Amino acid sequence: MAVIEIQNLRKTYKTGFWRKTEKEGLKGISFEVREGEVFGCLGPNGAGKTTTLKILMGLIFPSGGTARILGMDIHDPRVKQQIGFLPEQPYLYDYLTPLELLEYYAGLSGVPARERRKRSEAALARAGMSEAANMPMRKCSKGMLQRVGIAQAIVHDPKVVFLDEPMSGLDPIGRREVRELIQSLHDEGKTVFFSTHILTDAEAICDRVAVLDRGELKGVDVVADLLSKARGKVEITWQGQPKIESIRAMSLDYHATGESVRAVVKEADTDRVVDAVRQAGARLVSVTPVHGALEEYFLAKVDAPKKEAEE
Amino acid sequence: MRARLALIAANTFREAVRDRVLYNLVFFALLMVAAAPLFGVISIGVEKIFMVNLGLAAIVLFGVVIAIFVGTGLVSKEIEKRTLYTVLARPVARWEFILGKYLGLAATLAVNTSCMAAGFFVAVAYVSVGLHAADVNLLVALYLIGLQLLVMTALAILFSSFSTPIFSAAFSFAMFVIGNFVEDMRGFAAMSGGPEGWLVRGLSYLVPNLGAMNVAAQVAHGQPVPGALILADTANALFYAVAALAAAVLIFERRDLK
């Protein structure tokens, strides 16, 4: 079942002093997000990711097309009870504490008064913010605010969670925790739609991804399929012999920096390359399977039209 | 719906109460009221008249300053700081947000005005050695000040629904000043006649007649305020407040939040 249905969605902004110049934010995109999947919306800055999210949240109005969530129009008030939203770089009321903020939002989302405290504390605990629950928000770091932002998106136990750049502002540990949190939402059967430009995050947790570029949808694909297509490549690095011609000849990619060399070869050639490195007297540093699937897919989708245009 | 309105209003109240600027304003208002008896000493025999005029002027002035500065920031600040995103992504209609904000600020102003009024009555009791029956008119004057603040808050929210805080404050102050000269505009219109007279008369009906809600001079002299005036002022204030809020909702409902 499709939880999010987007059909020919368009957004045109009027710019300039007289508002006569039109700029297309979204150029008629269409895709669906299925129930229970983690769906990543990828794209460079200005691709239309945030615009899509803002339309879905009812913050801006589309210039054309339709968008439905859980089978209902996005402006249907019943939809809003079933969704949670984390905006990009969340700006939260700095005169409140995280606990006060979550209780307020829980109330706005229709959580009964007697349950608000319990639910808020649970959401803060899930986001790793229990210890700072009563700290004034204005004293919170950027990473802490991001965690509070995530907690407010799930405090009312929504069916669909929308996250705009959820890893932004987080350190590596925080990013891993957010990935785990998204995974746990997925395990509970919730649908997660999130936008990001960090491809490794998307690759680690998404079931499917859509690539947007300059307001156009460039493709929607299953991440597992992309990863399987990439299998069969291995990256081998060594030191001491920058030019081993036999390896260079069979390499898909060969790059030497001083004494260090990085070569990408077919998985089937691994043993031959390793033997060649040893025979040449070089020091083998690493043999690693290549995981650049999503990046390759992304760059192909985003760069291809540019290259075509250049040609 | 009512629960959401109450929550938004309560949060707006909490925001205002936690803002130090508000305390500074109330402190200065109370200081002015407290200083009024000292001014009264200078004008022998008219202490109370001076006291009442200055006290009521201080209450209305500081009330309007709070209404405008807090009111103009209520919506525009939320858009600017994007705090609105996480609110409107919930089952909160845009009109509920506007109305909730208005009610929250109205409650804040009611508490502030009550504090200032309490200080004012203490000062009046000090100057006139106790309160007298005629002082009930002071309550009427305070009620009419409350009406002015309700109108100004609604106007501040209206302007902030489509403009920046600075422009909104400027527009609101202009409306406050013009609103206090509505009777003069109508007098001018009656005298001049012709197209310009009609124009001025028409304009005078676009702005609320705040001057008619200022009865400080009357009550300072112990004169009662006619019931008809109280009723007319109440209807006038409600009409303009509702119209301004309705316009704010209409604008805000269609606005893209960038």
XYZ file of C-alpha atoms in Angstrom:
569
model
C 0.000 0.000 0.000
C 1.285 3.480 -0.867
C 1.541 5.667 2.228
C 2.744 8.738 0.341
C 1.543 9.383 -3.211
C 2.973 12.281 -5.163
C 1.594 12.937 -8.636
C 3.046 15.531 -11.001
C 3.858 17.853 -8.113
C 4.973 21.313 -9.163
C 6.058 24.413 -7.301
C 6.771 27.744 -8.903
C 8.141 30.676 -6.931
C 7.681 34.245 -8.019
C 10.810 36.266 -7.443
C 12.090 39.787 -8.019
C 10.783 43.126 -6.785
C 7.617 42.967 -8.914
C 7.393 39.185 -8.463
C 7.241 38.691 -12.201
C 10.189 36.304 -12.562
C 9.190 32.688 -12.085
C 11.509 30.066 -10.653
C 10.591 26.406 -10.750
C 11.269 24.669 -7.451
C 9.659 21.389 -8.497
C 9.046 20.417 -12.123
C 6.268 17.859 -11.908
C 7.645 15.001 -9.824
C 5.779 11.722 -9.204
C 6.621 8.812 -6.911
C 5.187 6.666 -4.152
C 6.427 5.600 -0.754
C 5.186 2.210 0.444
C 4.020 1.305 3.915
C 6.784 0.433 6.364
C 9.728 1.414 4.189
C 12.558 3.825 4.865
C 12.604 6.091 1.847
C 15.474 8.455 1.178
C 15.109 11.601 -0.847
C 18.547 12.464 -2.177
C 19.823 15.432 -4.044
C 22.328 18.279 -3.986
C 21.444 21.613 -2.389
C 18.571 23.277 -4.243
C 17.344 19.974 -5.684
C 13.824 20.357 -4.274
C 14.015 17.999 -1.276
C 12.934 20.545 1.315
C 10.314 21.982 -1.051
C 8.777 18.505 -1.394
C 8.758 18.073 2.369
C 7.259 21.515 2.961
C 4.436 20.773 0.531
C 3.762 17.447 2.230
C 3.638 19.227 5.600
C 1.250 21.893 4.303
C 3.759 24.690 4.937
C 3.752 25.807 1.318
C 1.162 25.260 -1.368
C 1.854 23.365 -4.611
C 1.450 25.177 -7.936
C 0.121 21.963 -9.483
C -0.237 18.237 -9.008
C -1.420 16.302 -5.980
C 0.058 14.822 -2.851
C -1.636 12.354 -0.527
C -0.556 10.797 2.733
C -2.245 7.650 4.049
C -4.802 7.981 1.283
C -5.899 11.453 2.427
C -5.261 14.899 1.029
C -2.262 16.524 2.738
C -4.476 19.325 4.083
C -6.862 16.903 5.771
C -6.453 17.536 9.548
C -6.596 13.758 10.207
C -3.339 13.347 8.281
C -1.467 15.608 10.678
C -2.281 13.362 13.635
C -0.521 10.466 11.934
C 2.680 12.209 10.905
C 5.774 13.522 12.624
C 8.133 16.090 11.109
C 11.687 17.170 11.799
C 12.566 20.321 9.817
C 16.081 20.967 8.578
C 18.072 22.592 11.402
C 15.094 22.679 13.753
C 14.430 25.996 15.438
C 12.629 25.255 18.659
C 11.221 27.578 21.317
C 14.344 28.539 23.249
C 12.423 29.756 26.305
C 11.221 26.207 26.992
C 13.013 23.135 28.253
C 13.000 20.005 26.043
C 10.447 18.371 28.341
C 8.126 21.404 28.258
C 8.463 21.587 24.486
C 7.571 17.944 23.985
C 4.595 18.171 26.344
C 3.361 21.177 24.376
C 3.732 19.399 21.041
C 2.194 16.211 22.400
C -0.819 18.265 23.451
C -1.090 19.883 20.011
C -0.993 16.419 18.450
C -3.923 15.281 20.554
C -2.109 13.210 23.200
C -4.327 13.172 26.340
C -3.051 15.421 29.154
C -2.392 12.531 31.565
C -0.093 10.792 29.053
C 1.898 13.783 27.844
C 4.633 13.686 30.487
C 5.209 9.950 30.120
C 5.295 10.069 26.314
C 7.582 13.109 26.306
C 10.057 11.499 28.674
C 10.030 8.325 26.585
C 10.653 10.240 23.338
C 13.507 12.204 24.930
C 15.027 8.986 26.234
C 14.824 7.487 22.754
C 16.620 10.475 21.307
C 19.274 10.316 24.045
C 18.165 13.547 25.722
C 16.926 12.305 29.113
C 19.688 13.960 31.083
C 19.058 17.356 29.498
C 15.263 17.157 29.675
C 15.033 20.126 32.032
C 17.866 22.206 30.642
C 16.789 25.528 29.045
C 16.759 25.029 25.285
C 18.836 28.160 24.707
C 21.725 26.389 26.434
C 21.487 23.284 24.219
C 24.163 22.583 21.604
C 23.300 22.133 17.922
C 23.471 18.369 18.275
C 21.194 18.427 21.320
C 18.660 20.560 19.452
C 18.702 18.050 16.615
C 17.945 15.275 19.092
C 15.097 17.266 20.643
C 13.848 17.892 17.117
C 13.797 14.156 16.458
C 12.066 13.510 19.800
C 9.306 16.013 18.983
C 8.732 14.253 15.662
C 7.971 10.932 17.361
C 6.416 12.032 20.673
C 2.861 11.322 19.485
C 3.741 7.924 17.998
C 3.021 8.829 14.353
C 2.623 6.276 11.561
C 4.746 8.240 9.101
C 7.859 10.182 10.097
C 9.342 12.885 7.867
C 12.922 13.902 8.615
C 14.682 16.705 6.768
C 18.458 16.187 6.998
C 18.228 14.347 10.348
C 21.990 13.776 10.644
C 22.887 17.401 10.129
C 24.827 18.912 13.023
C 25.538 15.575 14.660
C 28.934 14.080 15.478
C 29.743 10.539 14.233
C 28.331 8.946 17.393
C 25.171 11.023 17.143
C 24.775 10.074 13.479
C 25.073 6.419 14.304
C 22.453 6.810 17.069
C 20.051 8.536 14.692
C 20.582 5.778 12.141
C 19.742 3.249 14.851
C 16.683 5.252 15.830
C 15.441 5.321 12.228
C 16.095 1.591 12.028
C 14.060 1.030 15.199
C 11.174 3.089 13.759
C 11.404 0.883 10.684
C 11.328 -2.232 12.876
C 8.130 -0.950 14.494
C 6.534 -0.829 11.056
C 6.571 2.934 10.674
C 7.184 4.568 7.338
C 10.153 6.935 7.339
C 10.697 9.532 4.623
C 13.899 11.449 4.966
C 15.957 13.803 2.912
C 19.709 13.876 2.975
C 22.748 14.618 0.907
C 24.898 12.230 2.941
C 24.850 9.152 0.721
C 26.445 6.725 3.164
C 23.601 7.362 5.620
C 21.024 6.702 2.930
C 22.838 3.586 1.793
C 22.960 2.244 5.343
C 19.273 2.598 6.217
C 17.092 3.169 3.149
C 14.975 0.573 1.428
C 14.498 2.803 -1.607
C 15.814 6.162 -2.703
C 14.667 8.912 -5.025
C 17.182 11.273 -6.593
C 16.133 14.863 -7.181
C 18.132 17.452 -9.047
C 17.083 21.023 -9.817
C 13.434 20.228 -9.217
C 13.347 17.104 -11.361
C 13.022 13.509 -10.304
C 15.996 11.661 -11.770
C 15.146 8.183 -10.586
C 13.717 5.950 -7.879
C 15.461 2.693 -7.061
C 15.770 -0.093 -4.499
C 19.017 0.304 -2.552
C 19.562 -3.462 -2.246
C 19.479 -3.769 -6.058
C 22.011 -1.006 -6.439
C 24.306 -2.637 -3.903
C 24.099 -6.023 -5.614
C 25.003 -4.392 -8.931
C 28.134 -2.979 -7.313
C 29.291 -6.286 -5.846
C 32.291 -7.818 -7.534
C 34.708 -4.912 -7.101
C 37.571 -4.802 -4.633
C 39.842 -1.956 -3.613
C 43.445 -2.947 -2.952
C 46.041 -0.597 -1.487
C 49.781 -1.089 -1.013
C 52.995 0.835 -0.438
C 56.439 0.664 -1.916
C 55.937 0.010 -5.632
C 53.960 2.755 -7.392
C 54.135 1.217 -10.841
C 53.207 -2.449 -11.220
C 52.228 -2.630 -14.869
C 50.539 -6.044 -14.659
C 48.123 -4.682 -12.058
C 47.573 -1.390 -13.854
C 46.543 -3.344 -16.949
C 43.780 -5.233 -15.143
C 42.623 -2.340 -12.908
C 39.311 -0.544 -13.270
C 40.861 2.388 -11.404
C 44.538 2.902 -10.555
C 45.852 5.821 -8.548
C 49.330 6.341 -7.107
C 50.285 9.050 -4.607
C 53.990 8.941 -3.826
C 54.698 5.448 -2.551
C 51.014 4.648 -1.859
C 48.820 3.041 -4.516
C 45.071 2.426 -4.690
C 43.683 0.068 -7.327
C 40.105 -1.064 -7.920
C 39.899 -4.470 -9.592
C 37.313 -7.157 -10.330
C 36.692 -9.474 -7.387
C 37.828 -12.426 -9.524
C 41.251 -10.828 -10.025
C 41.910 -10.275 -6.307
C 44.279 -13.206 -5.795
C 46.300 -12.392 -8.907
C 46.704 -8.772 -7.835
C 47.675 -9.684 -4.267
C 50.260 -12.132 -5.601
C 51.621 -9.478 -7.973
C 51.962 -7.004 -5.105
C 53.914 -9.531 -3.034
C 56.117 -10.565 -5.929
C 56.984 -6.915 -6.576
C 58.154 -6.633 -2.958
C 55.540 -4.034 -2.004
C 53.778 -3.913 1.394
C 50.108 -4.862 1.125
C 47.990 -2.411 3.169
C 44.330 -3.372 2.599
C 41.893 -5.422 0.534
C 38.362 -3.989 0.803
C 35.103 -4.691 -1.048
C 33.900 -1.531 -2.830
C 30.684 0.072 -1.507
C 30.226 2.996 -3.791
C 26.941 1.830 -5.277
C 24.684 4.639 -4.190
C 27.281 7.273 -4.862
C 27.767 5.961 -8.391
C 24.021 5.824 -8.922
C 23.596 9.330 -7.536
C 26.393 10.819 -9.608
C 25.148 9.059 -12.723
C 21.664 10.498 -12.224
C 22.808 13.985 -11.307
C 25.806 14.314 -13.649
C 24.493 12.526 -16.729
C 22.242 15.340 -17.976
C 25.036 17.857 -17.407
C 27.445 15.761 -19.472
C 24.840 15.335 -22.201
C 24.315 19.085 -22.259
C 28.043 19.703 -22.467
C 28.332 17.272 -25.371
C -10.037 22.711 18.898
C -10.495 24.466 22.230
C -7.698 22.410 23.765
C -5.303 23.440 20.983
C -6.298 27.109 21.298
C -5.750 26.937 25.062
C -2.351 25.271 24.583
C -1.166 27.862 22.049
C -2.482 30.697 24.214
C -0.825 29.256 27.328
C 2.473 28.861 25.491
C 2.272 32.444 24.206
C 1.616 33.608 27.755
C 4.580 31.573 28.980
C 6.801 33.075 26.280
C 5.816 36.626 27.285
C 6.197 35.918 30.996
C 9.716 34.551 30.441
C 10.740 37.614 28.451
C 12.749 40.017 30.613
C 11.813 42.984 28.446
C 8.267 42.659 29.699
C 9.347 42.998 33.334
C 11.370 46.086 32.496
C 8.343 47.677 30.856
C 6.033 46.852 33.768
C 8.661 48.118 36.209
C 8.907 51.443 34.392
C 5.128 51.735 34.237
C 4.852 51.147 37.976
C 7.685 53.613 38.573
C 5.796 56.255 36.597
C 2.606 55.599 38.514
C 4.495 55.689 41.808
C 6.163 58.968 40.839
C 2.831 60.607 40.031
C 2.153 61.755 43.637
C 5.507 63.557 43.564
C 4.417 65.496 40.463
C 1.154 66.195 42.224
C 2.985 68.020 45.017
C 4.155 70.555 42.461
C 0.602 71.327 41.386
C -1.112 72.170 44.649
C -4.793 71.241 44.889
C -4.837 69.106 41.766
C -2.795 66.172 43.017
C -5.465 63.610 42.316
C -6.333 64.951 38.840
C -2.675 64.929 37.910
C -2.198 61.525 39.466
C -5.128 59.927 37.598
C -4.162 61.446 34.242
C -0.540 60.440 34.512
C -1.312 56.995 35.923
C -3.825 56.098 33.210
C -1.537 57.508 30.511
C 1.302 55.340 31.818
C -0.892 52.236 31.805
C -2.165 52.800 28.276
C 1.256 53.749 26.933
C 3.097 50.768 28.350
C 0.202 48.468 27.499
C 0.298 49.624 23.878
C 4.091 49.278 23.749
C 3.802 45.686 24.976
C 0.875 44.945 22.632
C 2.774 46.274 19.628
C 6.239 44.928 20.339
C 5.126 41.504 21.500
C 2.177 41.367 19.065
C 4.201 42.202 15.961
C 6.738 39.528 16.862
C 4.162 36.839 17.562
C 3.668 35.596 14.015
C 6.577 37.085 12.075
C 9.151 35.887 14.606
C 7.732 32.374 14.388
C 8.038 32.471 10.597
C 11.507 34.003 10.713
C 12.787 31.542 13.305
C 10.881 28.676 11.644
C 9.454 27.555 15.002
C 6.119 27.561 13.203
C 7.066 24.543 11.064
C 6.833 22.042 13.891
C 3.522 23.549 15.033
C 1.750 23.617 11.672
C 2.954 20.100 10.830
C 0.588 19.033 13.627
C -3.209 19.059 13.543
C -3.239 22.823 14.101
C -5.198 24.964 11.644
C -3.606 28.261 10.748
C -6.543 30.205 12.140
C -6.169 28.333 15.427
C -2.560 29.426 15.565
C -3.447 33.106 14.993
C -6.339 33.064 17.451
C -4.357 31.135 20.073
C -1.520 33.638 19.826
C -3.961 36.516 20.160
C -5.634 35.024 23.223
C -2.245 34.353 24.811
C -1.115 37.921 24.362
C -4.499 39.236 25.523
C -4.105 37.179 28.713
C -0.571 38.546 29.171
C -1.836 42.108 28.760
C -4.709 41.444 31.187
C -2.250 40.323 33.859
C 0.151 43.219 33.179
C -2.619 45.785 33.152
C -3.997 44.343 36.388
C -0.571 44.664 38.024
C -0.218 48.239 36.816
C -3.821 48.992 37.857
C -3.142 47.647 41.354
C -0.142 49.983 41.669
C -2.262 52.807 40.273
C -4.998 52.287 42.885
C -2.445 52.229 45.686
C -1.091 55.553 44.441
C -4.606 57.016 44.110
C -5.484 55.849 47.629
C -2.289 57.434 48.914
C -2.969 60.796 47.277
C -6.680 61.029 48.135
C -6.343 59.329 51.547
C -8.381 56.230 50.741
C -10.649 55.322 47.838
C -14.036 56.989 47.293
C -17.277 55.994 45.543
C -16.452 58.108 42.479
C -13.273 56.117 42.013
C -15.363 53.328 40.485
C -15.083 55.419 37.301
C -11.391 54.580 37.297
C -12.361 50.952 36.751
C -14.400 52.012 33.717
C -11.379 53.910 32.386
C -9.249 50.804 32.905
C -11.836 48.673 31.112
C -11.718 51.026 28.124
C -7.908 50.873 28.155
C -8.276 47.093 28.023
C -10.438 47.492 24.909
C -7.783 49.669 23.283
C -5.169 47.030 23.993
C -7.357 44.301 22.497
C -7.691 46.323 19.290
C -3.983 47.169 19.155
C -2.989 43.538 19.707
C -5.241 42.419 16.832
C -3.798 45.117 14.563
C -0.232 44.182 15.509
C -0.963 40.554 14.610
C -2.613 41.611 11.343
C 0.433 43.602 10.265
C 2.832 40.897 11.359
C 0.975 38.327 9.241
C 2.375 39.911 6.075
C 5.172 42.262 7.112
C 8.455 42.364 9.005
C 8.413 43.145 12.755
C 9.835 46.647 12.234
C 7.293 47.643 9.601
C 4.525 45.975 11.592
C 5.454 48.017 14.667
C 5.579 51.211 12.593
C 2.152 50.507 11.036
C 0.686 49.663 14.434
C 1.996 52.840 16.054
C 0.628 54.863 13.150
C -2.773 53.252 13.650
C -2.610 54.026 17.377
C -1.829 57.680 16.752
C -4.452 58.073 13.998
C -6.983 56.163 16.107
C -6.609 58.789 18.820
C -7.440 61.571 16.340
C -10.503 60.026 14.705
C -12.851 62.644 16.210
C -10.623 65.431 14.886
C -10.625 63.821 11.427
C -14.400 63.686 11.433
C -14.562 67.280 12.646
C -12.273 68.325 9.815
C -14.378 66.347 7.330
C -17.563 68.061 8.538
C -15.969 71.501 8.218
C -14.325 71.057 4.838
C -17.032 69.176 2.920
C -16.279 68.307 -0.730
C -14.331 65.293 -1.959
C -11.472 65.726 0.524
C -14.016 65.842 3.342
C -15.587 62.608 2.149
C -12.161 61.050 1.804
C -11.117 61.995 5.335
C -14.470 60.849 6.702
C -14.092 57.501 4.880
C -10.555 57.070 6.208
C -11.730 57.867 9.730
C -13.952 54.797 9.606
C -11.092 52.550 8.517
C -9.273 53.068 11.793
C -10.666 52.271 15.255
C -11.807 55.261 17.275
C -9.326 54.865 20.113
C -9.798 58.478 21.207
C -13.351 57.645 22.288
C -11.904 54.965 24.591
C -9.761 57.497 26.396
C -11.802 58.911 29.283
C -8.899 59.854 31.552
C -9.811 63.554 31.645
C -13.420 62.808 32.644
C -12.667 60.304 35.374
C -9.839 62.464 36.709
C -12.475 65.098 37.465
C -14.770 62.495 39.027
C -17.292 62.594 36.173
C -19.120 59.348 35.361
C -18.701 57.727 31.947
C -22.049 57.365 30.113
C -23.259 53.788 29.697
C -23.954 54.433 25.995
C -20.306 55.342 25.449
C -19.144 52.171 27.201
C -21.430 50.100 24.994
C -20.423 51.920 21.810
C -16.733 51.558 22.661
C -17.173 47.858 23.418
C -18.932 47.250 20.087
C -16.357 49.375 18.265
C -13.415 47.535 19.815
C -14.895 44.100 19.197
C -15.687 44.965 15.588
C -12.158 46.167 14.808
C -10.464 43.361 16.742
C -12.529 40.682 14.972
C -12.065 42.359 11.574
C -8.288 42.648 12.056
C -7.994 39.036 13.196
C -10.169 37.816 10.314
C -7.964 39.706 7.851
C -4.840 38.269 9.518
C -6.257 34.745 9.174
C -7.199 35.316 5.516
C -3.678 36.488 4.691
C -1.966 33.822 6.757
C -4.078 30.956 5.397
C -2.690 31.539 1.892
C 0.853 32.347 2.789
C 3.779 30.113 1.818
C 6.134 29.678 4.762
C 9.611 29.917 3.260
